[in-house]
Amino acid sequence: MSDNVVHLHKSTDPAPVTTLTVVPEPAPAKPVPLWIRSGRAVRTAVTHDVTKTTARAIARHTLFVAGGARIAAKRTWDGRTAARYERMIRAAEAAGNHELAAEWEERGQHFRRERHQRRMDLITSPVDAAKGVAVGAGMSVGSLIALGVVMAVATKDAGDVFTPLMATVDFINLLITIVQVVWGPAITLGPFLALLALWAVGKHQQAAPAWALPDNVRNGEGEPITPSIVVKALRDLGVAPLRTAIKDMGDAGAGMLGPIRIAGCGVEVDVTLPSGVSTIEVQKRRRKLAENLTRHEHEVFITIPQAARTVRLWVADSGALDEPIGPSPLVTDDTLKADYAKGRAPWGQDLRGDAAALSVYQRHLLITGLSNQGKTAALRALALWVALDRSVEFWVGDLKGVGDWAMFEGLATRFIQGPTDDHVIQVTMMLEDAVEEMNRRLMAPPGTQFPALIVNVDEAQVAFMCPLKDEEGRFYGGSKATSRYFMAARKLHNQGRAVNVLLWQGTQDPTDQNLPKLVREGAHTRASLALGTESQSRMALGDKAVNGGAAPHLLRPGLDKGTLVIASDGIQAPAGQSSITVRTHYISTEEAHIIADRAKALRDGVTTLTVIEQGEERDPLADILAALGDAPRVRTKDVLKRLATLNEKAYGGWSFLDLKRVLDDAGAEPHKSDGVMVVSRDRVAHALANRDADGSASADG
């Protein structure tokens, strides 16, 4: 039977022709040979996870025995020879500690003398042992016979003379029998027990290659930091001189390490690098070092302490930095007060877990970072603490204008909120008024003490980038000698701290354009959240801090919100370090309002005034009413201060007589209350209403 199929095709041509087409049927699939199927099955079985796990377990436990034998042999060799002392001498010499090297050499010589004495004793020990056995045996036999004589006298039986001696012989015979019974099994089980002991040593030290270890050990997640792990991490760092030096050290590099100390949620260790290895070579390999220590990059910090050729490693417990810190003492303690001159603001915790407190006394402040990293919250937390000192006056310019600083309305004597160019103009004028106040204080007699005036500008980069000009053609923004905001900030930085007029600024994503060099270097306290590049870190904190290990550009945007790297003499940093990393307490907007209310309660009716365009015609009576605020009565000297704050040019030179003249003319004369002269709000409001009513009547007439 043919496997082909025959098809008949009839042509459509005029002369039809029938053709035959033979179409072969597809051949049936050939069966797969048995050896191929067997090979596939074998490959599946060999590559299966169960097979791999089993093979790795067998290899691991076998290698534990070999590793244990190696460790036991090394321990035996160290115990029998002076190899340990030689290693310690080479390690001390590599570290440059010749005094320690001499001490170890002396210990080695002492060990060799004692070993020589033991070997000399072995020469005479057989003769001494034989003499000792002969003497001991003779004495023992004599003692047993004497004991037998005593027994024979007591029992009146001469046969008891040898009874103790024969009992001893029987006991020795029993011991020989026991040994004969046990000896065979002991010879059989001895090697297995020895292998078990070596396996236990190897398992305890994990003496097997990494590929053979279990996944949880191989990954090392959360592995405790030990000297061997630190040395191995440094050895594998990719620095050839360091690797060679560790290899040449007799103690395998352990001499480089200081003691490993518990430091907060991690550990800290100082590493003295061998000659020829620079600290910068370790600093720039932070990620690789962290991975060698089985940590993430953000969990390892490298700083430079005072000691030469030394790096200080702080290694966090795995995952510890992702845990939030506790609430701010400003939130938990309703009775907390501030002292601007002597106190320190509770800002957060350092990496050790210790409280990080900042002194703001006569220090200009700059906080920067990428957007949405907690800059405003960190700056606001400081301001809320200082606000609890009733002697401190605040002028606030919020150029974001979304209500982050709304709680300072009624607390700050000047408050500008908004992101537009008009708001930048008002903030610029506020800084220029602060310069005038600074100059007024500088004219006072030497030794005059002034209360603190803190000018707080958030989102200051908006001011520096403002393109508007004034009537004289001077830019409000920019960084030239004619730039108004820039020059006002520079003047405050130059002399403001001497008379307690301070400038606090918060900016984001610093560049030379939105944060000029002279302004950022004028701040005494410089703090940075997460940044994008090392060059930005140098702008934010300065070269000295970054060269000393400060690295805000290595913080994780979004994950390390509120974590600040601070360069300031107002905060206690570890000895020899020019910066410190602080995880700040977060104070929510609702909590900030509560704290601000406590600060307002400490003050006597502060009236928040907005900056008014200079040169505008003044209405003294209306301004007096505005200065009184909601208080029923205010002391005349406080009214004068508030009027000067409202408009320095119009009211800065006023005296009590000027104030009294205006009030007397309006029929709202100041009067005494509790022995001091005060101005009554009701009287001023009534006088102003009567004046307006009289003016309206005259206009109608």
XYZ file of C-alpha atoms in Angstrom:
701
model
C 0.000 0.000 0.000
C 1.526 3.268 -1.071
C 1.844 6.052 1.439
C 1.360 8.666 -1.286
C -1.936 10.375 -2.133
C -2.905 10.954 -5.740
C -4.887 14.112 -6.612
C -6.591 14.706 -9.992
C -6.521 18.278 -11.333
C -8.637 19.330 -14.316
C -7.229 22.169 -16.365
C -9.492 25.107 -17.291
C -7.788 25.627 -20.654
C -9.842 25.239 -23.841
C -8.160 21.924 -24.396
C -8.550 20.305 -21.032
C -5.672 18.225 -19.850
C -5.875 16.072 -16.743
C -2.752 16.013 -14.599
C -1.767 13.792 -11.704
C 0.003 15.283 -8.630
C 1.549 13.008 -6.088
C 1.609 14.542 -2.560
C 3.653 12.573 -0.037
C 2.105 12.074 3.402
C 4.116 13.398 6.335
C 6.383 10.814 7.846
C 5.510 9.776 11.375
C 7.698 11.212 14.156
C 10.656 9.060 14.971
C 10.773 7.805 18.527
C 13.356 9.513 20.785
C 16.163 7.122 21.558
C 16.271 5.717 25.044
C 19.715 7.133 25.782
C 18.488 10.693 25.052
C 15.489 10.314 27.333
C 17.720 8.913 30.053
C 20.141 11.839 29.641
C 17.354 14.371 30.018
C 16.094 12.661 33.134
C 19.582 12.591 34.595
C 20.105 16.277 33.813
C 16.762 17.151 35.454
C 17.646 15.147 38.520
C 21.136 16.640 38.783
C 19.972 20.249 38.396
C 16.993 19.912 40.734
C 17.043 22.142 43.826
C 16.760 19.165 46.158
C 19.791 17.561 44.534
C 21.787 20.766 44.757
C 20.863 21.279 48.404
C 21.734 17.690 49.259
C 25.068 17.826 47.443
C 25.931 21.090 49.114
C 25.060 19.648 52.532
C 27.258 16.589 51.944
C 30.143 18.755 50.743
C 29.656 21.173 53.626
C 29.819 18.572 56.377
C 32.738 16.801 54.719
C 34.624 20.067 54.473
C 33.790 20.843 58.107
C 35.934 17.834 59.058
C 38.818 18.993 56.849
C 38.508 22.562 58.127
C 38.359 21.358 61.724
C 41.510 19.291 61.193
C 43.267 22.334 59.753
C 42.171 24.516 62.715
C 43.192 21.843 65.258
C 46.568 21.397 63.566
C 47.151 25.135 63.592
C 46.220 25.373 67.264
C 48.545 22.476 68.089
C 51.368 24.030 66.096
C 50.849 27.384 67.798
C 50.881 25.689 71.187
C 54.075 23.728 70.500
C 56.070 26.407 68.688
C 56.734 30.135 68.854
C 54.720 30.819 65.671
C 52.105 32.839 67.571
C 54.749 35.170 68.969
C 56.351 35.589 65.552
C 52.984 36.635 64.083
C 52.369 39.193 66.787
C 55.896 40.630 66.338
C 55.369 41.058 62.583
C 51.942 42.645 63.162
C 53.370 45.145 65.666
C 56.222 46.006 63.290
C 53.780 46.496 60.399
C 51.733 48.853 62.569
C 54.899 50.762 63.498
C 54.578 49.872 67.206
C 58.152 48.850 67.991
C 57.583 48.899 71.756
C 54.868 46.269 71.441
C 57.077 44.280 69.055
C 59.866 44.219 71.665
C 57.388 43.059 74.327
C 56.212 40.166 72.155
C 59.819 39.246 71.363
C 60.569 39.036 75.076
C 57.536 36.803 75.591
C 58.738 34.585 72.753
C 62.183 34.235 74.303
C 60.598 33.297 77.641
C 58.487 30.639 75.879
C 61.596 29.192 74.167
C 63.520 29.006 77.465
C 60.692 27.137 79.152
C 60.351 24.781 76.185
C 64.091 24.030 76.269
C 63.876 23.299 79.971
C 60.999 20.883 79.399
C 62.990 19.036 76.718
C 66.038 18.740 78.982
C 63.808 17.365 81.705
C 62.663 14.624 79.323
C 66.235 13.212 79.187
C 66.362 12.420 82.903
C 62.676 11.730 83.367
C 62.803 7.904 82.606
C 65.398 7.247 85.345
C 63.551 9.510 87.751
C 60.276 7.822 86.899
C 61.774 4.331 87.455
C 63.175 5.355 90.801
C 59.874 6.866 91.766
C 57.962 3.719 90.786
C 60.370 1.447 92.691
C 60.242 3.581 95.808
C 56.472 3.981 95.584
C 55.913 0.264 95.010
C 58.137 -0.659 97.951
C 56.386 1.773 100.223
C 52.978 0.594 99.080
C 53.809 -3.077 99.679
C 55.248 -2.255 103.061
C 52.155 -0.267 103.989
C 49.855 -3.098 102.908
C 51.836 -5.699 104.915
C 51.812 -3.441 107.953
C 48.074 -3.079 107.568
C 47.836 -6.916 107.338
C 49.855 -7.348 110.557
C 47.453 -5.034 112.356
C 44.500 -7.055 111.031
C 46.164 -10.373 112.030
C 46.736 -9.121 115.587
C 43.138 -7.985 115.768
C 41.676 -11.228 114.381
C 44.379 -13.532 115.871
C 44.669 -15.111 112.397
C 48.144 -15.098 110.797
C 46.611 -15.469 107.323
C 45.251 -11.916 107.454
C 48.788 -10.547 107.142
C 48.590 -10.823 103.328
C 44.856 -10.053 102.969
C 45.279 -6.276 102.050
C 48.041 -7.156 99.584
C 45.952 -9.823 97.877
C 42.913 -7.474 97.736
C 45.050 -4.910 95.936
C 46.256 -7.560 93.486
C 42.652 -8.611 92.803
C 41.633 -4.960 92.175
C 44.476 -4.504 89.689
C 43.407 -7.699 87.961
C 39.850 -6.330 87.702
C 41.126 -3.143 86.117
C 43.086 -5.166 83.564
C 39.954 -7.124 82.725
C 37.937 -3.933 82.225
C 40.593 -2.499 79.938
C 40.656 -5.709 77.904
C 36.885 -5.544 77.447
C 36.781 -1.826 76.562
C 39.949 -1.683 74.466
C 38.505 -3.271 71.344
C 35.411 -1.027 71.019
C 37.529 2.026 71.937
C 39.962 1.244 69.111
C 37.002 0.880 66.759
C 35.100 4.002 67.875
C 38.141 6.208 68.492
C 38.602 7.382 64.887
C 34.900 8.150 64.576
C 34.949 10.169 67.800
C 38.020 12.045 66.558
C 36.259 12.829 63.271
C 33.196 13.995 65.203
C 35.360 16.319 67.299
C 37.002 17.765 64.173
C 33.561 18.215 62.564
C 32.335 20.105 65.632
C 35.327 22.456 65.474
C 34.843 23.051 61.757
C 31.104 23.639 62.101
C 31.596 26.116 64.934
C 34.070 28.112 62.812
C 32.026 27.624 59.581
C 35.229 26.263 58.009
C 33.820 25.596 54.568
C 33.737 27.538 51.276
C 30.937 30.071 50.900
C 29.254 28.056 48.123
C 28.798 25.109 50.481
C 27.267 27.064 53.362
C 23.485 27.375 53.899
C 21.722 30.331 52.309
C 21.154 32.155 55.581
C 24.838 31.926 56.492
C 26.058 32.574 52.955
C 23.995 35.756 52.651
C 25.236 36.921 56.039
C 22.256 39.263 56.533
C 22.607 40.759 59.974
C 25.840 38.884 60.690
C 27.568 40.188 63.832
C 30.689 42.247 63.236
C 33.807 40.403 64.435
C 37.519 41.190 63.982
C 37.909 38.481 61.344
C 34.961 39.849 59.342
C 36.365 43.404 59.449
C 39.841 42.270 58.372
C 38.429 40.136 55.576
C 36.272 43.051 54.380
C 39.332 45.310 54.276
C 41.437 42.645 52.578
C 38.870 42.250 49.797
C 38.424 45.990 49.324
C 40.487 46.089 46.140
C 43.424 48.091 47.551
C 46.537 46.140 46.564
C 48.924 47.597 49.206
C 46.344 46.909 51.922
C 45.811 43.323 50.791
C 49.567 42.699 50.619
C 50.153 44.211 54.058
C 47.409 42.069 55.647
C 48.847 38.972 53.980
C 52.324 39.737 55.340
C 51.080 40.322 58.888
C 51.575 37.326 61.110
C 48.223 37.849 62.836
C 46.411 38.152 59.482
C 45.650 41.839 60.086
C 44.115 41.667 63.565
C 46.739 44.092 64.852
C 45.230 46.868 62.709
C 41.996 46.861 64.691
C 41.178 48.625 67.900
C 38.525 47.218 70.216
C 35.071 46.804 68.675
C 32.723 48.933 70.779
C 28.943 48.918 70.910
C 27.778 52.345 69.694
C 24.021 52.846 69.713
C 22.311 50.653 67.135
C 25.636 49.424 65.768
C 29.313 48.959 66.532
C 32.369 51.146 66.084
C 35.982 50.202 65.443
C 39.144 52.170 64.652
C 41.372 50.719 61.929
C 45.031 51.763 61.767
C 46.011 51.396 58.134
C 49.456 50.040 57.202
C 52.059 52.288 55.670
C 51.390 53.071 52.026
C 47.583 52.974 52.344
C 45.706 56.293 52.418
C 42.482 56.850 54.308
C 40.892 58.266 51.154
C 41.348 54.891 49.445
C 39.074 53.328 52.053
C 36.594 56.231 52.117
C 35.902 56.148 48.391
C 35.121 52.418 48.555
C 32.329 52.729 51.073
C 29.813 50.689 49.088
C 32.194 47.788 48.546
C 33.229 47.825 52.194
C 29.582 47.767 53.263
C 28.864 44.811 50.990
C 31.922 42.987 52.319
C 30.515 43.527 55.818
C 27.122 42.161 54.647
C 25.503 45.562 55.088
C 23.854 48.127 52.858
C 25.824 51.221 51.942
C 23.768 53.516 54.189
C 24.521 51.261 57.178
C 28.284 51.936 57.120
C 29.854 55.312 57.931
C 33.562 56.054 57.516
C 35.072 59.004 59.376
C 38.598 60.201 60.122
C 39.489 60.442 63.857
C 42.423 62.317 65.349
C 44.924 59.477 65.117
C 47.064 59.507 61.986
C 46.478 56.947 59.213
C 43.297 55.765 60.925
C 39.707 55.347 59.775
C 36.768 54.928 62.125
C 34.094 52.523 60.936
C 30.573 52.688 62.329
C 28.514 49.686 61.222
C 24.799 49.623 61.976
C 22.898 46.537 62.988
C 21.150 45.252 59.907
C 17.923 47.235 59.349
C 18.366 49.376 62.485
C 18.508 52.683 60.592
C 15.161 51.981 58.979
C 13.465 52.022 62.371
C 11.977 55.410 63.438
C 13.309 57.239 66.474
C 11.107 58.461 69.296
C 9.094 61.695 69.408
C 10.631 65.067 70.192
C 10.831 66.192 73.830
C 8.970 69.296 72.653
C 5.977 67.033 72.062
C 6.262 64.790 75.112
C 7.178 67.410 77.742
C 4.633 70.222 78.140
C 6.800 71.965 80.722
C 9.919 72.197 78.547
C 11.382 75.704 78.331
C 14.172 77.103 76.194
C 17.209 79.207 76.993
C 18.615 80.880 73.896
C 21.965 81.765 75.467
C 22.766 78.663 77.522
C 20.418 75.928 76.355
C 20.580 73.391 73.544
C 17.726 72.463 71.236
C 16.765 68.741 71.329
C 17.075 68.058 67.604
C 17.282 64.265 67.380
C 19.647 61.347 67.925
C 23.097 60.606 66.580
C 24.009 57.215 65.168
C 25.047 56.004 68.604
C 21.512 56.599 69.831
C 22.573 59.490 72.073
C 20.543 62.694 72.185
C 21.816 65.304 69.711
C 21.315 68.844 71.013
C 22.289 72.029 69.171
C 23.312 75.382 70.620
C 21.925 78.223 68.487
C 23.494 81.053 70.520
C 24.896 83.705 68.144
C 25.068 81.248 65.248
C 23.771 81.846 61.744
C 22.158 78.711 60.331
C 21.845 77.088 56.906
C 19.905 73.899 56.154
C 19.814 72.502 52.647
C 18.907 69.304 50.821
C 16.833 67.909 48.027
C 13.126 68.677 47.867
C 10.754 66.824 50.186
C 13.444 65.435 52.504
C 12.352 67.169 55.736
C 14.166 70.497 55.516
C 11.244 72.638 56.673
C 10.415 70.233 59.521
C 14.026 70.275 60.767
C 14.277 74.074 60.594
C 10.856 74.520 62.188
C 11.767 72.201 65.081
C 14.661 74.485 66.017
C 12.498 77.596 65.728
C 9.783 76.072 67.929
C 12.313 75.315 70.648
C 13.791 78.833 70.568
C 10.265 80.279 70.606
C 9.856 78.830 74.103
C 12.317 81.519 75.250
C 10.064 84.577 75.498
C 12.987 86.978 75.047
C 13.619 85.859 71.453
C 11.938 87.778 68.633
C 11.140 86.142 65.302
C 10.763 87.537 61.804
C 9.588 84.799 59.454
C 9.625 84.725 55.669
C 8.055 81.570 54.214
C 8.625 81.633 50.454
C 6.882 78.301 49.967
C 3.579 79.650 51.220
C 1.671 76.423 51.902
C 1.114 76.935 55.631
C 4.137 75.113 57.031
C 4.884 78.164 59.202
C 1.300 79.286 59.849
C 1.641 78.550 63.581
C 4.110 81.471 63.838
C 1.388 83.969 63.052
C 0.776 85.602 66.404
C 4.223 84.489 67.529
C 6.517 86.231 65.051
C 6.431 90.019 64.936
C 6.819 89.868 61.151
C 5.380 87.107 59.045
C 5.468 86.887 55.242
C 4.024 83.867 53.500
C 3.908 83.262 49.772
C 6.025 82.202 46.768
C 5.571 85.151 44.417
C 8.029 87.866 43.449
C 6.040 90.340 45.562
C 6.694 88.145 48.599
C 10.382 88.041 47.708
C 10.401 91.860 47.661
C 8.831 91.968 51.127
C 11.273 89.370 52.491
C 14.165 91.357 51.027
C 12.910 94.495 52.735
C 12.555 92.506 55.961
C 16.239 91.537 55.765
C 17.196 95.140 55.047
C 15.208 96.244 58.104
C 17.135 93.622 60.095
C 20.349 95.210 58.827
C 19.103 98.605 60.075
C 18.292 97.080 63.447
C 21.749 95.531 63.528
C 23.353 98.891 62.776
C 21.272 100.574 65.473
C 22.472 98.014 68.014
C 26.071 98.382 66.878
C 25.861 102.095 67.727
C 24.985 101.310 71.352
C 27.623 101.610 74.104
C 29.964 98.630 74.367
C 28.662 95.860 76.601
C 25.008 96.556 75.891
C 23.016 93.327 75.871
C 20.310 92.868 73.238
C 17.565 90.247 72.994
C 17.914 87.833 70.093
C 16.277 88.671 66.778
C 16.118 85.642 64.483
C 15.267 86.303 60.843
C 14.057 82.987 59.442
C 13.750 82.567 55.646
C 12.526 79.223 54.322
C 13.011 78.378 50.623
C 15.630 81.118 50.340
C 16.589 79.923 46.864
C 13.401 81.632 45.627
C 14.843 84.968 46.761
C 18.231 84.378 45.164
C 16.589 83.449 41.860
C 14.155 86.417 41.744
C 14.655 88.300 38.434
C 12.950 91.592 39.422
C 14.680 94.971 39.724
C 13.773 97.937 41.883
C 13.339 101.536 40.716
C 17.116 102.051 40.792
C 17.783 99.027 38.613
C 19.098 96.802 41.408
C 18.113 93.126 41.344
C 16.327 91.680 44.341
C 17.881 88.271 43.585
C 21.302 87.275 42.292
C 24.715 87.333 43.912
C 26.244 90.611 42.754
C 27.244 93.611 44.842
C 24.016 95.322 43.730
C 21.759 92.357 44.601
C 19.604 93.463 47.517
C 18.775 90.140 49.207
C 22.343 88.873 48.787
C 23.895 92.024 50.224
C 21.501 92.127 53.174
C 22.335 88.490 53.991
C 26.048 89.206 53.712
C 25.814 92.188 56.069
C 23.920 90.148 58.647
C 26.509 87.369 58.383
C 29.356 89.815 58.825
C 28.269 91.569 62.021
C 24.841 90.363 63.088
C 25.903 87.706 65.587
C 27.744 90.274 67.732
C 24.427 91.970 68.548
C 22.223 88.850 68.426
C 20.697 89.515 65.002
C 20.776 86.111 63.312
C 19.841 84.809 59.876
C 18.461 81.289 59.495
C 17.930 80.031 55.965
C 16.519 76.868 54.440
C 17.212 76.092 50.785
C 16.912 73.140 48.463
C 19.100 71.555 45.788
C 22.024 73.987 46.234
C 23.936 75.429 43.299
C 26.205 78.458 42.922
C 23.233 80.323 41.454
C 20.581 79.678 44.111
C 22.999 79.582 47.065
C 26.023 81.856 46.519
C 29.360 80.835 48.024
C 29.696 83.855 50.332
C 26.244 83.260 51.825
C 26.647 79.555 52.485
C 30.079 80.068 54.015
C 28.725 82.791 56.326
C 26.641 80.293 58.333
C 28.137 78.973 61.561
C 25.881 75.901 61.586
C 25.582 74.127 58.247
C 23.352 71.081 57.916
C 22.381 68.991 54.937
C 19.785 66.366 54.175
C 20.144 63.975 51.242
C 21.825 65.520 48.200
C 22.532 64.356 44.687
C 26.276 64.798 44.241
C 29.491 65.193 46.203
C 29.931 68.705 44.801
C 26.592 69.684 46.350
C 27.757 68.206 49.651
C 30.830 70.424 49.496
C 28.597 73.442 48.822
C 26.371 72.572 51.746
C 28.961 71.629 54.390
C 32.348 72.781 53.117
C 35.419 70.881 51.946
C 36.730 70.168 55.434
C 33.610 68.295 56.523
C 33.382 66.251 53.311
C 37.093 65.407 53.398
C 36.542 64.243 56.988
C 33.838 61.788 55.952
C 30.623 63.849 55.761
C 28.576 62.400 52.901
C 24.994 63.687 52.615
C 25.111 62.689 48.941
C 25.193 59.056 50.092
C 21.965 59.379 52.080
C 18.970 57.729 50.417
C 16.433 60.261 49.111
C 12.996 59.383 50.404
C 14.255 56.691 52.795
C 16.511 58.854 54.968
C 14.076 61.730 55.406
C 15.011 63.931 58.345
C 18.571 62.575 58.559
C 21.003 65.502 58.702
C 24.764 65.707 58.356
C 25.769 68.684 60.523
C 28.974 70.709 60.560
C 28.901 73.056 63.547
C 30.699 73.844 66.765
C 27.279 74.113 68.394
C 26.776 70.337 68.538
C 28.965 67.748 70.228
C 30.676 65.643 67.570
C 33.035 62.712 68.212
C 36.583 63.809 68.961
C 38.534 64.610 65.831
C 35.490 64.682 63.541
C 34.283 67.805 61.771
C 30.694 66.621 61.292
C 28.046 64.407 62.827
C 25.057 62.553 61.396
C 21.773 63.143 63.242
C 18.346 61.582 62.769
C 16.009 64.435 63.662
C 12.739 64.184 65.549
C 9.749 64.772 63.298
C 7.184 67.267 64.591
C 3.970 67.261 62.588
C 2.111 70.444 61.677
C -0.596 69.705 64.252
C 1.999 69.160 66.982
C 3.807 72.333 65.859
C 0.598 74.353 66.400
C 0.326 72.975 69.952
C 3.936 73.884 70.753
C 3.464 77.343 69.205
C 0.412 77.890 71.406
C 2.582 77.138 74.456
C 5.111 79.688 73.215
C 2.381 82.282 72.668
C 1.150 81.742 76.214
C 4.592 82.759 77.469
C 4.384 86.083 75.645
C 2.199 89.094 76.245
C 0.003 89.592 73.199
C 2.485 89.586 70.320
C 0.958 91.213 67.269
C 2.100 89.794 63.964
C 2.706 92.599 61.520
C 3.217 92.392 57.797
C 5.882 94.435 56.090
C 4.447 97.620 54.623
C 5.944 99.393 51.670
C 8.417 102.024 52.738
C 7.547 105.622 51.996
C 3.809 105.135 52.499
C 1.986 107.912 54.400
C 1.364 106.792 57.973
C -1.711 107.048 60.190
C -0.196 107.069 63.700
C -3.459 106.404 65.540
C -4.345 103.453 63.288
C -0.823 102.100 63.645
C -1.056 102.390 67.445
C -4.282 100.358 67.377
C -2.607 97.749 65.178
C 0.357 97.598 67.545
C -1.925 96.988 70.530
C -3.297 93.825 68.926
C -5.934 92.029 70.975
C -4.517 92.932 74.389
C -6.847 95.193 76.456
C -3.892 97.332 77.563
C -0.174 97.430 76.708
C 2.678 99.216 78.428
C 3.740 102.376 76.638
C 7.330 101.211 76.147
C 6.065 98.013 74.483
C 3.838 100.082 72.199
C 6.881 102.087 71.138
C 8.798 98.889 70.343
C 5.942 97.538 68.258
C 5.584 100.769 66.360
C 9.312 100.706 65.565
C 8.897 97.132 64.335
C 5.980 98.216 62.175
C 7.987 100.975 60.503
C 11.465 101.813 61.672
C 11.720 104.896 59.530
C 8.445 106.412 60.766
C 8.512 105.391 64.442
C 12.090 104.342 65.231
C 12.869 107.741 66.784
C 9.644 108.103 68.780
C 9.760 108.760 72.488
C 7.062 108.600 75.147
C 6.268 112.272 74.537
C 5.560 111.615 70.838
C 3.238 108.772 71.720
C 1.492 110.785 74.421
C 0.996 113.731 72.064
C -0.837 111.602 69.472
C -2.987 109.912 72.102
C -3.797 113.151 73.895
C -4.895 114.767 70.644
C -7.178 111.789 69.963
C -8.634 111.761 73.470
C -7.103 108.347 74.343
C -4.559 109.486 76.907
C -2.249 106.836 78.448
C -2.943 106.103 82.098
C -1.414 104.198 84.994
C -2.290 100.589 85.758
C -0.500 98.732 88.557
C 1.972 101.572 88.772
C 3.041 101.626 85.094
C 1.866 103.733 82.145
C -0.296 101.780 79.706
C -2.340 102.432 76.587
C -5.947 101.206 76.560
C -7.086 99.466 73.402
C -10.719 100.408 73.969
C -9.848 104.087 74.274
C -7.773 104.071 71.066
C -10.429 102.123 69.149
C -13.165 104.486 70.396
C -11.091 107.547 69.467
C -10.376 106.147 65.993
C -14.050 105.326 65.436
C -15.112 108.813 66.525
C -12.510 110.375 64.262
C -13.669 108.347 61.274
C -17.305 109.182 62.043
C -16.503 112.901 62.290
C -14.600 112.686 59.029
C -17.557 111.033 57.305
C -19.977 113.649 58.666
C -17.759 116.482 57.455
C -17.549 114.908 54.031
C -21.345 114.547 53.855
C -21.809 118.174 54.930
